[in-house]
Amino acid sequence: MSKGRKVERKIEIDASPDVVWKALTDAEELKRWFPLDARVRPGEGGSLWLSWGEGSEWETPIEIWQPPRHLRTVDTTPGKEGAGPLRVAVDYLIEAGEGTTTVRIVHSGFADDAWDDEIDSIDSGWAAFLAGMKHYLERHGGQQRRLVSFRHPPVALPRPEVFGRTMAALGLDPASLRPGSRYETTTRGGDRFEGVTALLAPPINFTATVENWNDGFLMVEIEPGRGRCRPAVWLSLYGEARGSGDAVEERLRTLLRAEFAGNSAPEG
């Protein structure tokens, strides 16, 4: 495989390898825990297309398809002048245990001089997404999801400041949060969230269960950029809570727009 830097994450899930494989390779299942939209052309030589909206979408060729053990997708991009192509791969490795399944993600092939902030974001992002998959499979398997989301336009502020202000708008104090501990908050928009913190990685992301919204799943993410960053909130709702999706999405949109009014980064 490609040389260079890599990210590795793993998680244990109370589900069979076949169920986990389907969650990773079936378009309808992917939409229940991962992107806004997905399309899959199965098999080696096929592809995986994922979309988070607003132009954030891509299609990646499938290089390895070995159900229910190993999926590999590979993006190939031109290297720097005089260098060969850069192959960035994602390996999804599935291993059966005693009643559980371990999923290991290896995201490899990054250039040795890859931007550290981006690598850190990918690392924390995979931790958050794996936690979301575990939450879906163990608590909402087979259920449709309403993904409430708002990605604010880029702002010209330091990422730590944007993380702190986004969390404050949601009524959350990072200093009081710990993975595995309970939290309770009321946002400035009036929505109440309570549950258990799954991941806290300032200034990149925060994820937690939302028990009072039919055991939903919340992710706060500050997307990186050079001289700018982009605050975003993602809330997975299942069951009867899906009916509240439009209203809570509008309140979160209003909340973040008010918080960062006047801080938009110049285009380009």
Coordinates of C-alpha atoms in Angstrom, one line a residue:
M1 CA 0.0 0.0 0.0
S2 CA 0.9 3.7 -0.2
K3 CA 3.6 5.0 2.1
G4 CA 3.1 8.0 4.3
R5 CA 1.1 8.9 7.3
K6 CA -2.0 7.1 8.4
V7 CA -4.9 7.1 10.9
E8 CA -6.1 4.0 12.7
R9 CA -9.2 3.7 14.8
K10 CA -11.2 0.7 16.1
I11 CA -14.4 0.0 18.0
E12 CA -16.2 -3.1 19.4
I13 CA -19.9 -3.4 18.4
D14 CA -22.6 -5.7 19.7
A15 CA -23.6 -7.0 16.3
S16 CA -22.6 -9.8 13.9
P17 CA -19.9 -9.3 11.2
D18 CA -22.7 -9.6 8.5
V19 CA -24.7 -6.8 10.1
V20 CA -21.6 -4.6 10.4
W21 CA -20.6 -5.4 6.8
K22 CA -24.1 -4.3 5.6
A23 CA -23.9 -1.1 7.6
L24 CA -20.6 -0.3 5.7
T25 CA -21.6 -1.4 2.2
D26 CA -25.4 -0.9 1.8
A27 CA -26.5 2.6 0.7
E28 CA -29.7 2.6 2.8
E29 CA -27.8 1.4 5.9
L30 CA -25.0 4.0 5.4
K31 CA -27.6 6.8 5.4
R32 CA -28.8 5.6 8.8
W33 CA -25.6 6.5 10.6
F34 CA -23.0 8.1 8.3
P35 CA -23.7 10.6 5.4
L36 CA -26.7 12.5 4.2
D37 CA -26.8 10.4 1.1
A38 CA -25.0 7.4 -0.3
R39 CA -24.8 5.2 -3.4
V40 CA -22.9 1.9 -3.7
R41 CA -21.8 -0.1 -6.7
P42 CA -20.8 -3.3 -4.9
G43 CA -17.7 -5.5 -5.7
E44 CA -14.1 -4.9 -6.7
G45 CA -14.1 -2.3 -9.4
G46 CA -17.3 -0.8 -8.0
S47 CA -17.5 2.5 -6.0
L48 CA -18.8 4.2 -2.9
W49 CA -20.4 7.6 -3.3
L50 CA -21.0 9.7 -0.1
S51 CA -22.5 13.1 0.3
W52 CA -22.7 15.5 3.2
G53 CA -24.5 18.2 1.1
E54 CA -23.5 21.6 -0.2
G55 CA -20.9 20.2 -2.7
S56 CA -19.2 18.0 -0.1
E57 CA -19.5 14.7 -1.9
W58 CA -17.2 12.3 -3.7
E59 CA -17.1 8.9 -5.3
T60 CA -14.3 6.5 -4.4
P61 CA -13.4 3.3 -6.3
I62 CA -13.6 0.0 -4.4
E63 CA -10.3 -2.0 -4.5
I64 CA -11.0 -4.8 -2.1
W65 CA -14.5 -6.4 -1.5
Q66 CA -14.3 -9.4 0.8
P67 CA -17.6 -9.8 2.7
P68 CA -17.8 -9.7 5.6
R69 CA -14.2 -9.1 6.4
H70 CA -12.4 -6.5 4.4
L71 CA -13.5 -3.4 2.4
R72 CA -10.9 -1.1 0.8
T73 CA -11.6 2.1 -1.1
V74 CA -8.8 4.1 -2.8
D75 CA -8.6 7.7 -4.0
T76 CA -5.7 8.4 -6.5
T77 CA -4.5 11.9 -6.9
P78 CA -1.5 13.4 -8.8
G79 CA 1.6 13.7 -6.7
K80 CA 3.9 16.7 -6.4
E81 CA 6.2 17.5 -9.4
G82 CA 8.5 14.5 -9.9
A83 CA 6.6 12.2 -7.6
G84 CA 4.2 9.4 -8.4
P85 CA 0.5 9.5 -7.8
L86 CA -0.8 9.6 -4.2
R87 CA -3.0 6.7 -3.2
V88 CA -5.1 7.5 -0.2
A89 CA -6.9 4.3 1.0
V90 CA -9.5 3.5 3.6
D91 CA -9.4 -0.1 4.9
Y92 CA -12.4 -1.3 6.9
L93 CA -11.4 -4.5 8.7
I94 CA -14.0 -6.6 10.4
E95 CA -13.2 -9.3 13.0
A96 CA -15.7 -11.5 14.8
G97 CA -15.3 -11.9 18.6
E98 CA -17.3 -13.7 21.2
G99 CA -20.7 -12.3 20.5
T100 CA -19.3 -8.9 19.3
T101 CA -17.5 -7.6 16.2
T102 CA -14.5 -5.3 16.1
V103 CA -14.3 -2.8 13.3
R104 CA -10.9 -1.3 12.5
I105 CA -10.4 1.7 10.2
V106 CA -7.0 2.3 8.6
H107 CA -6.9 5.5 6.6
S108 CA -3.5 5.6 5.0
G109 CA -1.4 7.1 2.2
F110 CA -1.2 10.7 3.4
A111 CA 1.8 12.6 2.3
D112 CA 4.5 12.9 5.0
D113 CA 4.1 16.7 4.9
A114 CA 0.3 16.5 5.3
W115 CA -1.2 19.3 7.2
D116 CA -1.3 18.3 10.9
D117 CA -4.7 19.9 11.6
E118 CA -6.3 17.9 8.7
I119 CA -4.8 14.6 10.0
D120 CA -6.1 15.3 13.5
S121 CA -9.5 16.1 12.1
I122 CA -9.6 12.8 10.2
D123 CA -8.5 10.9 13.3
S124 CA -11.2 12.5 15.5
G125 CA -13.8 12.3 12.7
W126 CA -13.4 8.5 12.4
A127 CA -13.7 8.2 16.2
A128 CA -17.0 10.1 16.1
F129 CA -18.3 8.2 13.1
L130 CA -17.5 4.8 14.5
A131 CA -19.2 5.8 17.8
G132 CA -22.2 6.8 15.6
M133 CA -22.3 3.5 13.8
K134 CA -22.1 1.6 17.2
H135 CA -24.9 3.7 18.5
Y136 CA -27.1 3.0 15.4
L137 CA -26.5 -0.7 15.3
E138 CA -26.9 -1.3 19.0
R139 CA -29.9 0.9 19.7
H140 CA -31.7 1.7 16.4
G141 CA -30.7 -1.1 14.0
G142 CA -32.9 -1.1 10.8
Q143 CA -34.6 2.2 11.7
Q144 CA -34.8 5.2 9.3
R145 CA -32.9 8.3 10.4
R146 CA -33.5 12.0 10.1
L147 CA -30.1 13.7 10.0
V148 CA -30.6 17.3 11.3
S149 CA -27.6 19.3 10.0
F150 CA -26.2 22.8 9.5
R151 CA -22.8 23.6 8.2
H152 CA -22.2 27.3 8.8
P153 CA -20.3 29.1 6.0
P154 CA -16.5 29.4 6.8
V155 CA -15.6 32.0 9.5
A156 CA -12.4 34.0 9.8
L157 CA -11.7 33.0 13.4
P158 CA -9.2 30.6 15.1
R159 CA -10.6 27.1 15.4
P160 CA -10.4 27.0 19.3
E161 CA -12.4 30.1 19.5
V162 CA -15.0 28.8 17.1
F163 CA -15.3 25.5 19.0
G164 CA -15.7 27.3 22.3
R165 CA -18.4 29.7 20.9
T166 CA -20.3 26.9 19.2
M167 CA -20.3 24.8 22.4
A168 CA -21.4 27.9 24.5
A169 CA -24.3 28.5 22.1
L170 CA -25.4 24.9 22.8
G171 CA -25.1 25.6 26.5
L172 CA -22.1 23.3 26.9
D173 CA -18.8 23.9 28.8
P174 CA -16.0 21.6 27.5
A175 CA -14.2 21.9 30.9
S176 CA -17.1 20.1 32.6
L177 CA -17.4 17.3 30.0
R178 CA -15.7 13.9 30.1
P179 CA -16.1 10.9 27.8
G180 CA -18.5 8.5 29.5
S181 CA -20.0 11.1 31.8
R182 CA -23.5 12.5 31.7
Y183 CA -24.4 16.0 30.6
E184 CA -27.5 18.2 30.5
T185 CA -27.9 21.4 28.6
T186 CA -30.4 23.8 27.2
T187 CA -29.3 25.7 24.0
R188 CA -29.7 29.4 23.5
G189 CA -32.5 28.4 21.1
G190 CA -34.4 26.6 23.9
D191 CA -33.7 22.9 22.9
R192 CA -32.9 20.6 25.8
F193 CA -30.3 17.8 25.3
E194 CA -29.2 15.3 27.8
G195 CA -27.3 12.0 27.6
V196 CA -23.7 10.7 27.8
T197 CA -20.6 12.2 26.2
A198 CA -19.0 9.8 23.7
L199 CA -16.1 11.9 22.5
L200 CA -14.6 15.2 23.4
A201 CA -11.7 16.4 21.2
P202 CA -11.3 20.2 21.4
P203 CA -11.2 22.1 19.1
I204 CA -12.3 19.5 16.6
N205 CA -15.4 17.8 17.7
F206 CA -17.8 16.7 20.5
T207 CA -20.2 13.7 20.2
A208 CA -22.8 12.5 22.7
T209 CA -26.0 10.5 22.9
V210 CA -29.3 12.6 23.2
E211 CA -31.5 10.4 25.4
N212 CA -34.4 12.8 25.6
W213 CA -34.7 12.8 21.8
N214 CA -35.5 9.1 21.6
D215 CA -31.9 8.3 22.1
G216 CA -30.5 10.3 19.3
F217 CA -26.8 11.1 18.6
L218 CA -25.2 14.6 18.4
M219 CA -22.0 15.6 16.8
V220 CA -20.5 19.1 16.9
E221 CA -17.7 19.5 14.4
I222 CA -15.4 22.4 13.5
E223 CA -14.1 21.7 10.0
P224 CA -10.5 22.9 9.4
G225 CA -9.2 25.4 6.8
R226 CA -6.3 27.7 6.3
G227 CA -7.1 31.0 8.0
R228 CA -10.7 29.9 8.4
C229 CA -12.8 27.1 9.8
R230 CA -16.4 25.9 9.5
P231 CA -18.7 25.2 12.5
A232 CA -21.2 22.4 12.0
V233 CA -23.8 20.5 14.0
W234 CA -25.2 17.1 13.1
L235 CA -28.1 15.4 15.1
S236 CA -29.2 11.9 14.2
L237 CA -32.9 11.4 15.1
Y238 CA -34.7 8.1 15.1
G239 CA -38.3 6.9 15.6
E240 CA -40.8 9.5 16.7
A241 CA -38.1 12.1 17.2
R242 CA -37.7 12.3 13.4
G243 CA -40.9 14.4 13.2
S244 CA -39.2 17.2 15.1
G245 CA -36.3 17.3 12.7
D246 CA -37.3 20.3 10.6
A247 CA -38.0 22.5 13.6
V248 CA -34.9 21.7 15.5
E249 CA -32.8 22.1 12.3
E250 CA -34.1 25.6 11.8
R251 CA -33.4 26.5 15.5
L252 CA -29.8 25.3 15.2
R253 CA -29.4 27.2 12.0
T254 CA -30.6 30.4 13.5
L255 CA -28.5 29.8 16.6
L256 CA -25.2 29.4 14.7
R257 CA -25.9 32.3 12.3
A258 CA -26.6 34.6 15.3
E259 CA -23.4 33.4 17.1
F260 CA -21.1 34.1 14.1
A261 CA -22.8 37.1 12.5
G262 CA -20.2 39.4 11.1
N263 CA -17.4 36.8 11.2
S264 CA -17.7 35.3 7.7
A265 CA -14.5 34.5 5.9
P266 CA -13.8 36.2 2.5
E267 CA -14.6 33.9 -0.4
G268 CA -11.8 32.2 -2.2

